[in-house]
Amino acid sequence: MSKIKSLEDLRRLRVEQERNEITRQNTGVQVIVGMGTCGIAAGARDAMLTILEEINKRNLKVNITQTGCIGMCQHEPLIDVIIPGEDRITYGLVTKDIARKIVAEHIVNNNIVKEAVIGRIEKQ
Amino acid sequence: MSIYRGHILVCSGTGCVSSGTNKVVDGFKSNLDSNNLENEFLVVETGCHGFCEMGPVAIVYPEGTFYTRVTPEDTEKIVNEHLLKGRIVKELLYSPPQSETKIPSYKEIDFYKKQLRIALRNCGYINPEDIHEYIGKGGYEALGKVLNDMTPQQAVEEMKKSGLRGRGGGGFPTGLKWEFASKSESDKKYIICNADEGDPGAFMDRSILEGDPHSLIEGMIIAGYAIGADEGYVYVRAEYPLAIRRLRTAINQAEEFGLLGDDLLGSGFSFKLQIKEGAGAFVCGEETALMASIEGKRGMPRPRPPFPAVRGLWDKPSNINNVETFANVPVIYEKGADWFASIGTEKSKGTKVFALTGKINNTGLAEVPMGISLREIIYDIGGGVTDNKKFKAVQIGGPSGGCIPEELLDLPVDYDSLIDAGAMMGSGGLVVMDESTCMVDLAKFFLNFTQSESCGKCTPCREGTKRMLEILERITEGEGKEGDIELLEEVGESIKLTSLCGLGQTAPNPILSTLQYFRHEYEAHIKDKRCPAGACSSLTTYKIKPELCKACTLCKKVCPVSAITGEVKKLHEIDPEVCIKCGACVEKCKFNAIYKG
């Protein structure tokens, strides 16, 4: 590690590290992956890892959490996206491709990936 | 650097380490490995979360799920259920006393809800052995601000404006102390941190050293800049090995990053820091004794003035503050003195960390805004008295403090109200006592402590505490005499007035405050030869209630000295002459037929 020689150096390091710590904060944007046995069997891990990869690549501030089976097993892998102030969107049969699209379209540009949506819960 | 999907924060403070946290960390790591999750989840060993009663604790982020009393075996379940499948492991969640509800989220737990964490802001949240994590939370930003934008005089003014008072006990305004040291002319000055935490029941300084050592370092550098010192010492007792290790790691990292040493952040200001390990003598918490100890002399106090701000370590102007005080410093500069001064009461600003111990459900560390009532601390945060017993008193401020009875529980906690009530803030140790505690016995305990810790330099403290202890021992053994109470008061007052240092000046406090609120207990011991709480063994006898005794011989069998007579279906009796009052019979009796009277 080179020495921190100025306040600017320190702030650069801080920004870098803050990204690492977003996991411990509520960023507002949430991706919830259904990880019941049915979800895992249908490939939820692949979908989740793809989302994680995309988020890392694009430097986004997003929390990824998981939930158990919600009872629509035939649509697994299920992924919910919550953007503050917007409706909660549930996607079904999420492949790696759709997962990439969700990040690029929905999270970055706030355009819902309509063809994969199976549910919408109005904002509270 | 890639982000992890989840962070598992495992408390690695001394409390949780003794409850087996190291094996829990290993358990998490090996279970993550075997499930190929090591790149998705990060295990972070943090400092103390404060909720020591429930340790080892682990928090899983981003959900903030709070797992308590985690065993190495539980880690497999948490990994398989929670991390793989998103199912919270319910049986490990916190459940409040006398309640069936399980609370998943850290923020929803009563113990944390009423707290405001400033000094402990990073404890339990960051890895204390990684400077990156401290920087990520805004660490050293305050130092940068002070060095870049403020003159030393402005830094002192800002501290005065914040209203911070010494958290070590005395409550002297920190800004004023800094001003005295800054005005002393000298080629060399020192900043000293008093980390010689010796009060029975207090462990907030240790938790900060273990959980967030960089906040102490940053606070000390800022203080050094403000008074014009380029060198600092942290005086830690050797009984705190983990604290010393983490502090040493933190100092090394800060040096490596150029945050200690020469020309800090390009400002031209230089500061170096050293650790001095003390042998763990209570008197070394006294600033003049502490400095003598750093100099390699025997740790004994000397009269003041001259104060350390004028003539301190190696006769150079020095400024001494306590760990908790320094931990508050960076936040004050980061958020501004006005922000800090808006918290607390008019004359006591900010927050105070309390160590909750004794007969209280939630043993641990709690940081609360000044002015909160003792009742809120003990009942809302502390969860009330254990085993549903009746609250009797709370001893606040360690051996220098006093006992506060139930009728004063609504007292707002600040420096001045506590002094008015005959206690003091002290370090912030809070020892809760229930009806089974004898107040005379308690006073004896604390006096025994100060008496053995007296350095012996001045007569009132050396001889006076000894004589007082003798009187208390006599009273608890049933040999108390008329006039003992008055004698205790007289000796106590003169020790207070004539002792050389704070140790002696406050040593009689536990006696004087228990006399103030629980005089009747002393009288019962002396006049009726009776201990109302049933704690002093010389004054209690074990008896059998004939109406409850089923004559089962269980008690007779456990009695180690055969003091119990009686056979099956024949009423039992205890011979008080033979009985050694060990209490084995009480525990064994299924019918609650044996009592102390």
XYZ file of C-alpha atoms in Angstrom:
721
model
C 0.000 0.000 0.000
C 1.365 3.380 -0.915
C 1.045 6.100 1.679
C -1.931 8.390 1.869
C -0.417 11.770 1.177
C -3.441 14.014 1.057
C -7.100 14.272 1.924
C -7.898 13.488 -1.722
C -5.965 10.217 -1.494
C -7.935 9.357 1.619
C -11.271 10.137 -0.013
C -10.446 7.989 -3.043
C -9.702 5.077 -0.767
C -12.900 5.724 1.127
C -15.082 5.607 -1.985
C -13.456 2.348 -3.014
C -14.042 0.812 0.380
C -17.579 2.143 0.769
C -18.583 -0.010 -2.175
C -17.345 -3.036 -0.340
C -19.423 -2.125 2.697
C -22.725 -1.515 0.881
C -23.648 -5.078 1.740
C -23.986 -3.863 5.325
C -26.259 -0.958 4.420
C -29.697 -0.634 3.017
C -29.117 0.810 -0.442
C -32.798 1.001 -1.266
C -32.466 -1.031 -4.453
C -33.083 -4.657 -3.681
C -32.967 -7.841 -5.689
C -34.662 -10.749 -3.955
C -33.912 -14.229 -5.249
C -36.217 -17.152 -4.485
C -33.938 -19.769 -3.022
C -36.286 -22.489 -1.886
C -35.440 -26.044 -2.911
C -37.565 -25.499 -6.022
C -35.716 -22.296 -6.889
C -32.306 -23.834 -6.448
C -33.322 -26.870 -8.533
C -34.521 -24.589 -11.310
C -31.233 -22.688 -11.420
C -31.697 -19.762 -9.025
C -28.022 -19.828 -8.156
C -27.001 -19.251 -11.753
C -29.423 -16.362 -12.051
C -28.182 -14.873 -8.807
C -24.509 -15.236 -9.657
C -25.152 -13.585 -13.009
C -26.836 -10.660 -11.301
C -23.973 -10.388 -8.841
C -21.473 -10.417 -11.683
C -23.348 -7.692 -13.558
C -23.665 -5.558 -10.451
C -19.940 -5.859 -9.809
C -19.090 -5.060 -13.399
C -21.243 -1.956 -13.410
C -20.349 -0.762 -9.934
C -23.980 -0.582 -8.827
C -25.224 -0.076 -5.297
C -27.687 -2.896 -4.899
C -28.481 -5.314 -2.072
C -29.089 -8.899 -3.029
C -31.136 -10.895 -0.582
C -32.909 -14.179 -0.804
C -36.179 -15.680 0.216
C -37.672 -19.150 0.442
C -40.366 -20.702 -1.707
C -43.349 -18.475 -2.297
C -45.496 -21.169 -3.857
C -45.154 -20.515 -7.583
C -42.657 -23.288 -8.043
C -43.440 -23.810 -11.722
C -42.182 -20.281 -12.439
C -38.876 -20.647 -10.607
C -36.297 -19.152 -10.681
C -38.209 -16.164 -9.337
C -36.567 -12.799 -8.830
C -38.094 -9.665 -7.344
C -36.726 -6.202 -7.969
C -37.551 -3.292 -5.677
C -36.562 0.228 -6.638
C -37.603 2.819 -4.050
C -40.740 4.674 -5.103
C -41.572 2.113 -7.801
C -43.723 -0.999 -7.853
C -42.191 -4.289 -6.766
C -41.741 -6.436 -9.848
C -41.584 -10.236 -9.841
C -39.822 -11.988 -12.715
C -40.263 -15.686 -13.448
C -38.244 -18.360 -15.284
C -35.183 -16.163 -15.038
C -32.364 -17.457 -17.208
C -28.870 -16.002 -17.232
C -29.858 -13.861 -20.205
C -32.921 -12.486 -18.522
C -30.907 -11.867 -15.385
C -28.443 -9.761 -17.390
C -31.322 -7.872 -18.981
C -32.923 -7.205 -15.602
C -29.767 -5.525 -14.385
C -29.113 -3.557 -17.558
C -32.689 -2.563 -18.296
C -34.592 -2.494 -15.042
C -31.990 -1.556 -12.432
C -29.877 0.775 -14.556
C -32.449 2.329 -16.887
C -35.623 1.706 -14.891
C -37.316 -0.025 -17.843
C -39.149 -3.147 -16.756
C -38.240 -6.274 -18.765
C -41.876 -6.895 -19.697
C -41.575 -10.312 -21.325
C -40.354 -11.911 -18.090
C -42.691 -10.214 -15.612
C -45.160 -12.446 -13.840
C -46.303 -10.165 -11.022
C -46.396 -6.621 -9.798
C -47.057 -5.374 -6.284
C -47.962 -1.723 -6.067
C -45.653 0.507 -4.104
C -46.581 1.018 -0.466
C -12.484 -5.391 -5.792
C -15.763 -7.254 -6.077
C -18.595 -6.956 -3.643
C -19.811 -9.888 -1.675
C -23.442 -10.858 -1.710
C -23.530 -11.088 2.020
C -21.422 -10.258 5.024
C -21.444 -12.328 8.183
C -20.340 -10.170 11.096
C -19.166 -12.258 14.004
C -18.468 -10.526 17.283
C -14.898 -11.125 18.395
C -14.775 -9.010 21.517
C -13.353 -10.515 24.692
C -16.823 -11.461 25.933
C -17.697 -13.441 22.825
C -14.174 -14.868 22.552
C -14.659 -16.396 25.978
C -18.003 -17.761 24.812
C -16.231 -19.506 21.935
C -16.411 -17.139 19.004
C -13.194 -18.335 17.372
C -14.640 -21.744 16.650
C -17.791 -20.105 15.300
C -15.700 -18.116 12.817
C -13.890 -21.299 11.760
C -17.249 -23.040 11.453
C -18.589 -20.371 9.116
C -15.457 -20.401 7.005
C -15.325 -24.165 6.576
C -19.043 -24.413 5.807
C -18.785 -21.627 3.247
C -15.832 -23.423 1.655
C -17.589 -26.757 1.450
C -20.559 -25.116 -0.287
C -18.357 -23.074 -2.660
C -19.722 -19.880 -1.181
C -16.397 -18.372 -0.108
C -16.532 -15.816 -2.912
C -20.107 -14.820 -2.178
C -20.012 -14.322 1.571
C -17.452 -12.481 3.637
C -16.860 -13.374 7.262
C -15.935 -10.245 9.216
C -14.595 -10.479 12.741
C -15.787 -7.342 14.512
C -15.438 -5.816 17.934
C -18.060 -5.951 20.639
C -21.725 -5.538 19.660
C -22.512 -4.770 23.270
C -25.015 -7.541 23.743
C -22.565 -9.749 25.614
C -25.301 -11.708 27.396
C -26.319 -13.255 24.072
C -22.827 -13.970 22.745
C -21.398 -15.206 20.516
C -23.528 -13.129 18.196
C -23.473 -13.092 14.411
C -25.265 -10.670 12.092
C -25.962 -11.615 8.500
C -26.145 -8.681 6.075
C -27.770 -7.283 3.936
C -30.821 -8.566 5.828
C -29.371 -7.624 9.214
C -30.457 -10.918 10.759
C -29.273 -11.144 14.337
C -28.254 -14.621 15.534
C -27.516 -15.158 19.213
C -25.570 -17.746 21.206
C -24.213 -19.285 18.026
C -22.304 -22.542 18.465
C -19.860 -23.978 15.909
C -22.505 -26.601 15.059
C -25.081 -23.888 14.350
C -22.919 -22.439 11.587
C -23.709 -25.368 9.320
C -27.387 -24.690 9.734
C -27.022 -20.970 9.073
C -25.017 -21.627 5.909
C -27.330 -24.361 4.615
C -30.603 -22.720 5.505
C -30.081 -18.980 5.503
C -27.246 -18.442 3.059
C -28.183 -21.134 0.576
C -31.952 -21.125 0.783
C -32.877 -17.810 2.323
C -34.628 -19.384 5.283
C -33.930 -17.704 8.591
C -32.888 -20.096 11.348
C -35.600 -19.158 13.825
C -34.323 -20.953 16.894
C -31.189 -18.798 16.978
C -33.011 -15.485 16.904
C -33.228 -13.257 19.935
C -36.247 -13.612 22.127
C -36.848 -11.020 24.861
C -37.084 -12.244 28.480
C -40.520 -13.639 29.366
C -41.602 -13.677 25.769
C -42.040 -16.206 23.011
C -41.560 -13.818 20.121
C -38.486 -14.157 17.971
C -36.979 -10.966 16.644
C -35.044 -11.345 13.384
C -33.705 -7.857 12.838
C -30.905 -6.232 14.745
C -32.663 -2.866 14.648
C -35.888 -4.163 16.190
C -34.341 -5.429 19.403
C -35.209 -3.324 22.465
C -31.626 -3.460 23.629
C -30.533 -1.475 20.563
C -33.640 0.626 19.907
C -33.032 3.244 22.590
C -29.318 3.479 22.024
C -27.484 6.219 20.220
C -24.040 5.068 19.272
C -21.372 7.734 18.809
C -18.329 6.452 20.683
C -19.297 2.897 19.755
C -20.365 3.860 16.218
C -18.108 1.320 14.541
C -17.894 -1.304 17.270
C -19.456 -4.475 16.010
C -19.772 -3.068 12.515
C -16.250 -3.028 11.156
C -13.272 -5.305 11.277
C -10.958 -3.569 13.761
C -7.906 -5.218 12.247
C -8.483 -3.709 8.802
C -7.849 -0.002 8.378
C -9.769 -0.057 5.061
C -12.979 -0.738 6.928
C -12.457 2.246 9.226
C -11.680 4.477 6.248
C -14.785 3.160 4.493
C -16.854 4.427 7.409
C -15.390 7.902 7.041
C -12.378 7.305 9.240
C -9.518 9.845 9.220
C -11.744 12.272 7.327
C -12.022 14.407 10.470
C -8.250 14.421 10.814
C -7.940 15.564 7.197
C -10.456 18.328 7.817
C -8.728 19.546 10.966
C -5.253 19.492 9.423
C -6.394 21.197 6.226
C -8.941 23.742 7.381
C -8.229 24.575 11.008
C -5.513 26.202 13.039
C -4.749 24.513 16.358
C -6.587 27.375 18.102
C -9.667 26.789 15.969
C -9.528 23.095 16.785
C -9.491 23.899 20.510
C -12.399 26.337 20.071
C -14.419 23.712 18.218
C -13.875 21.248 21.048
C -14.943 23.852 23.610
C -18.057 24.552 21.586
C -19.013 20.880 21.458
C -19.325 20.753 25.254
C -17.674 17.320 25.466
C -16.734 16.432 29.035
C -14.241 13.800 30.129
C -15.769 10.347 29.931
C -13.281 8.889 32.368
C -15.359 9.985 35.309
C -14.535 13.477 36.491
C -16.442 15.176 33.703
C -13.991 18.039 33.210
C -14.668 19.969 29.965
C -12.334 18.500 27.336
C -11.972 21.714 25.345
C -10.859 23.617 28.427
C -8.310 20.944 29.249
C -6.941 21.170 25.701
C -6.797 24.940 25.966
C -4.674 24.796 29.121
C -2.211 22.430 27.469
C -2.163 24.423 24.222
C -1.307 27.615 26.099
C 1.628 26.066 27.921
C 4.868 27.126 26.242
C 7.231 24.255 25.571
C 9.362 22.668 22.867
C 7.791 19.293 23.610
C 4.305 18.237 24.641
C 2.534 14.907 25.023
C -0.903 13.461 24.468
C -1.737 10.567 26.767
C -4.638 8.180 26.599
C -5.737 6.690 29.880
C -6.789 3.158 29.012
C -6.172 1.840 32.504
C -9.726 0.733 33.004
C -9.928 -0.753 36.467
C -13.456 -0.285 37.772
C -15.167 -3.523 38.716
C -17.874 -4.068 36.118
C -16.699 -1.523 33.530
C -15.435 -2.565 30.105
C -16.315 0.200 27.642
C -12.722 1.281 27.066
C -11.664 -2.254 26.358
C -14.494 -2.618 23.855
C -13.443 0.498 21.979
C -9.797 -0.592 21.933
C -10.831 -3.985 20.637
C -13.615 -2.914 18.342
C -12.530 0.407 16.889
C -8.902 1.208 17.762
C -8.531 3.657 14.863
C -11.109 6.045 16.308
C -8.902 6.343 19.397
C -5.803 6.888 17.263
C -7.539 9.518 15.142
C -8.861 11.286 18.249
C -5.384 11.378 19.760
C -3.760 12.799 16.616
C -6.380 15.562 16.459
C -5.790 16.354 20.139
C -2.055 16.395 19.468
C -2.504 18.906 16.676
C -4.763 21.066 18.849
C -2.333 21.367 21.763
C 0.886 21.214 19.746
C 2.097 17.744 20.729
C 3.930 15.476 18.328
C 3.979 12.369 20.463
C 1.415 10.266 22.276
C 1.184 7.365 24.671
C -1.642 4.926 25.214
C -1.443 3.518 28.729
C -3.222 0.146 28.679
C -3.262 -2.397 31.444
C -1.588 -5.672 30.553
C -4.740 -7.560 31.535
C -6.207 -6.503 28.206
C -4.111 -8.620 25.821
C -6.619 -8.621 22.939
C -7.065 -4.861 23.212
C -3.309 -4.335 23.147
C -2.892 -6.637 20.162
C -5.589 -4.918 18.115
C -4.329 -1.467 19.034
C -0.808 -2.445 18.024
C -2.097 -3.760 14.684
C -4.015 -0.525 14.156
C -0.982 1.646 14.957
C 1.160 -0.376 12.523
C -1.432 0.001 9.772
C -1.823 3.723 10.381
C 1.960 4.101 10.128
C 2.020 2.070 6.947
C -0.679 4.260 5.419
C 1.105 7.434 6.486
C -1.603 8.392 8.956
C 0.895 8.294 11.812
C 4.411 9.597 11.408
C 5.752 12.593 9.537
C 3.886 15.121 7.418
C 0.365 13.710 7.892
C -1.822 14.152 4.796
C 0.641 16.687 3.420
C 0.010 19.140 6.248
C 3.520 19.244 7.696
C 2.181 18.023 11.049
C 3.878 14.948 12.513
C 2.683 12.639 15.242
C 3.826 9.304 16.619
C 2.112 6.991 19.020
C 3.328 4.360 21.460
C 1.709 1.829 23.732
C 2.759 1.583 27.354
C 1.561 -1.546 29.079
C 0.676 -1.041 32.711
C 0.710 -3.702 35.382
C -2.938 -3.191 36.206
C -2.909 -1.087 39.325
C -6.104 0.854 40.001
C -4.171 3.898 41.180
C -2.505 4.171 37.753
C -5.824 5.451 36.451
C -4.932 8.636 38.355
C -3.223 10.878 35.867
C -0.186 11.767 37.964
C 0.384 8.133 38.947
C -0.089 7.075 35.325
C 2.581 9.477 34.140
C 4.972 8.280 36.830
C 4.371 4.750 35.603
C 5.133 5.687 31.966
C 8.362 7.271 33.177
C 9.305 3.926 34.657
C 8.735 4.933 38.245
C 6.427 3.391 40.785
C 2.839 4.386 39.964
C 2.022 6.812 42.752
C 0.155 10.100 42.496
C 1.620 13.472 43.428
C -0.174 16.602 44.573
C -1.672 18.906 41.930
C -0.951 21.689 40.998
C 1.140 21.711 38.978
C -1.389 20.129 36.668
C -0.228 17.913 33.779
C -1.178 20.687 31.353
C 1.686 22.688 32.865
C 4.045 19.995 34.026
C 3.225 16.459 32.994
C 5.118 13.577 31.477
C 8.887 14.163 31.872
C 7.958 17.597 33.176
C 6.560 18.604 29.777
C 3.011 19.905 29.290
C 0.729 16.935 28.730
C -2.917 16.289 28.100
C -4.608 13.147 29.387
C -7.982 11.924 28.236
C -9.749 8.642 28.530
C -10.440 6.192 25.650
C -14.138 6.973 25.358
C -13.397 10.705 25.286
C -10.953 10.291 22.391
C -13.388 8.025 20.524
C -15.877 10.917 20.495
C -13.341 13.364 19.036
C -13.345 12.402 15.318
C -17.144 12.523 15.099
C -17.233 15.985 16.634
C -14.983 17.345 13.876
C -16.651 15.343 11.145
C -20.188 16.406 11.988
C -19.458 19.668 13.754
C -19.549 20.880 17.347
C -23.119 22.147 16.973
C -24.367 18.743 15.966
C -22.701 17.173 18.997
C -23.941 19.867 21.360
C -27.513 19.266 20.211
C -27.443 15.812 21.855
C -27.809 15.356 25.595
C -28.682 17.850 28.297
C -27.700 21.446 28.813
C -24.588 20.712 30.819
C -23.860 17.154 29.730
C -23.542 16.884 25.973
C -23.488 13.820 23.801
C -23.808 10.226 24.894
C -22.366 7.964 27.552
C -21.509 4.293 27.339
C -22.698 2.217 30.272
C -21.573 -1.272 31.173
C -24.598 -3.136 32.488
C -23.735 -5.871 34.948
C -25.059 -7.517 38.069
C -28.616 -8.797 38.403
C -29.760 -7.536 35.033
C -31.121 -9.560 32.130
C -29.200 -7.981 29.274
C -25.634 -7.804 30.486
C -23.615 -5.735 28.066
C -22.643 -2.322 26.778
C -25.168 0.358 25.956
C -24.560 3.860 24.662
C -27.360 6.320 25.385
C -27.896 10.063 25.082
C -27.242 11.969 28.301
C -30.396 12.793 30.195
C -32.068 9.429 29.686
C -33.422 8.035 32.958
C -31.862 5.176 34.889
C -35.184 3.378 34.641
C -35.023 3.431 30.839
C -31.477 2.068 30.884
C -32.229 -0.695 33.355
C -35.679 -1.748 32.176
C -36.002 -0.802 28.491
C -32.454 -1.540 27.431
C -31.299 -3.835 30.206
C -34.477 -5.894 30.207
C -35.035 -5.549 33.969
C -33.889 -7.538 36.973
C -33.069 -11.241 36.573
C -35.387 -13.967 37.841
C -38.201 -11.443 38.288
C -36.733 -10.349 41.584
C -37.360 -6.952 43.057
C -34.985 -4.143 42.147
C -33.109 -2.780 45.136
C -30.400 -0.380 44.020
C -27.976 0.394 41.274
C -24.333 1.079 41.953
C -23.129 3.583 39.410
C -19.629 4.841 38.744
C -17.599 1.952 40.102
C -15.870 2.036 43.474
C -15.864 5.832 43.350
C -19.561 5.995 42.754
C -22.577 5.472 44.893
C -25.757 3.472 45.211
C -29.008 4.831 43.905
C -32.252 3.442 45.329
C -35.468 2.668 43.501
C -37.173 5.977 44.315
C -34.504 7.828 42.298
C -34.741 5.650 39.193
C -36.327 8.428 37.178
C -33.287 10.588 37.702
C -31.918 11.854 34.404
C -28.435 10.493 33.886
C -25.989 13.378 33.607
C -22.863 14.430 35.491
C -24.553 16.885 37.829
C -27.740 15.013 38.792
C -25.674 11.982 39.704
C -23.384 14.041 41.928
C -26.449 15.575 43.591
C -27.759 12.077 44.285
C -24.493 11.098 45.968
C -23.168 9.016 43.092
C -21.090 9.934 40.061
C -20.801 9.122 36.385
C -17.386 7.578 36.912
C -16.454 5.206 34.183
C -20.096 4.304 33.595
C -20.195 0.941 35.315
C -23.772 0.105 36.278
C -24.150 -2.750 38.741
C -27.751 -3.698 39.349
C -28.700 -5.242 42.661
C -31.819 -7.086 43.710
C -33.411 -7.724 47.096
C -30.896 -10.459 47.932
C -27.972 -8.018 48.024
C -26.941 -6.703 51.426
C -25.919 -3.076 51.131
C -23.440 -3.287 53.995
C -21.827 -6.271 52.351
C -21.728 -4.368 49.057
C -20.033 -1.370 50.656
C -17.569 -3.802 52.177
C -16.840 -5.302 48.754
C -16.021 -1.943 47.176
C -14.039 -0.762 50.162
C -12.077 -3.982 50.176
C -11.243 -3.212 46.543
C -10.085 0.378 47.108
C -8.290 -0.591 50.283
C -6.178 -3.176 48.493
C -5.636 -0.810 45.546
C -4.525 2.133 47.711
C -0.923 2.913 46.854
C -0.198 3.804 50.448
C 1.458 7.113 49.795
C -0.911 9.255 51.875
C -2.124 8.362 55.334
C -5.856 9.124 55.078
C -6.282 6.689 52.213
C -3.887 4.034 53.483
C -5.021 3.983 57.113
C -8.501 5.415 56.779
C -9.802 2.842 54.303
C -8.273 0.104 56.424
C -10.055 1.299 59.557
C -13.342 1.673 57.701
C -13.038 -1.805 56.305
C -12.448 -3.173 59.801
C -15.617 -1.510 61.037
C -17.623 -2.889 58.108
C -16.245 -6.376 58.663
C -17.264 -6.169 62.295
C -20.764 -5.026 61.412
C -21.314 -7.825 58.883
C -20.088 -10.360 61.415
C -22.627 -9.221 63.963
C -20.118 -7.380 66.138
C -21.334 -3.884 65.258
C -21.528 -1.314 68.063
C -23.548 1.801 68.793
C -21.739 4.707 67.221
C -20.232 2.716 64.348
C -22.384 4.499 61.781
C -21.366 7.920 63.050
C -17.738 6.835 63.119
C -17.951 5.617 59.513
C -19.427 8.947 58.475
C -16.766 10.917 60.280
C -13.839 8.878 58.967
C -15.385 8.860 55.482
C -15.736 12.621 55.343
C -12.169 13.194 56.499
C -10.732 10.714 53.970
C -12.629 12.565 51.255
C -11.236 15.899 52.357
C -7.643 14.960 53.010
C -6.612 12.297 50.496
C -4.017 13.105 47.894
C -5.739 11.754 44.811
C -9.085 10.735 43.426
C -8.775 7.170 44.636
C -8.855 8.197 48.289
C -11.132 11.160 47.743
C -13.843 8.895 46.400
C -13.151 5.672 48.292
C -15.758 6.360 51.012
C -18.520 7.039 48.439
C -20.035 3.548 48.420
C -20.315 3.656 52.218
C -21.642 7.204 52.425
C -24.239 6.665 49.714
C -25.476 3.370 51.135
C -25.687 5.089 54.521
C -27.707 7.837 52.915
C -30.303 5.544 51.354
C -30.027 2.270 53.256
C -29.166 3.356 56.788
C -31.804 1.018 58.174
C -29.839 -1.961 56.908
C -26.779 -0.869 58.841
C -28.978 -0.358 61.899
C -30.520 -3.796 61.571
C -27.027 -5.323 61.488
C -25.850 -3.364 64.501
C -28.910 -3.254 66.735
C -30.898 -6.357 65.828
C -27.933 -8.469 64.703
C -29.900 -9.258 61.596
C -29.112 -9.041 57.866
C -32.376 -8.053 56.149
C -31.218 -9.368 52.774
C -30.052 -12.632 54.269
C -26.626 -12.246 52.687
C -24.258 -11.919 55.646
C -23.679 -15.489 56.685
C -22.771 -14.688 60.294
C -26.151 -13.075 60.781
C -28.369 -15.601 59.088
C -29.480 -19.029 60.136
C -31.110 -21.673 58.008
C -34.430 -22.881 59.310
C -37.053 -25.414 58.288
C -40.701 -24.495 57.971
C -42.487 -27.390 59.704
C -45.662 -26.959 57.646
C -43.787 -27.401 54.357
C -41.308 -30.084 55.352
C -42.259 -33.483 53.925
C -39.532 -35.216 55.872
C -37.999 -36.751 52.771
C -34.366 -36.685 54.045
C -33.050 -35.163 50.821
C -31.566 -32.193 52.675
C -30.107 -34.420 55.288
C -28.280 -36.390 52.631
C -26.597 -33.350 51.050
C -25.598 -31.642 54.272
C -21.794 -31.886 54.351
C -21.564 -31.410 58.111
C -24.557 -33.509 59.219
C -26.287 -30.545 60.818
C -29.736 -31.826 59.894
C -31.517 -34.318 62.051
C -34.689 -36.225 61.257
C -35.785 -39.385 59.510
C -38.404 -40.301 56.925
C -41.767 -38.998 58.087
C -40.140 -37.277 61.024
C -39.862 -33.493 60.948
C -36.319 -32.342 60.159
C -34.371 -29.742 62.089
C -31.162 -27.819 61.451
C -28.698 -27.426 64.275
C -27.482 -23.793 63.993
C -24.334 -24.608 65.949
C -23.184 -27.183 63.424
C -24.556 -25.564 60.226
C -21.893 -23.924 57.996
C -24.509 -22.051 55.932
C -23.414 -23.495 52.644
C -26.960 -23.458 51.273
C -26.766 -26.976 49.793
C -29.968 -27.982 51.591
C -31.927 -25.014 50.179
C -31.044 -26.016 46.648
C -31.952 -29.625 47.224
C -35.304 -29.115 48.966
C -38.146 -29.582 46.485
C -40.765 -28.055 48.748
C -39.126 -24.689 49.546
C -39.269 -25.665 53.184
C -35.852 -24.271 54.074
C -35.369 -20.531 54.453
C -32.810 -18.044 55.639
C -33.851 -15.973 58.608
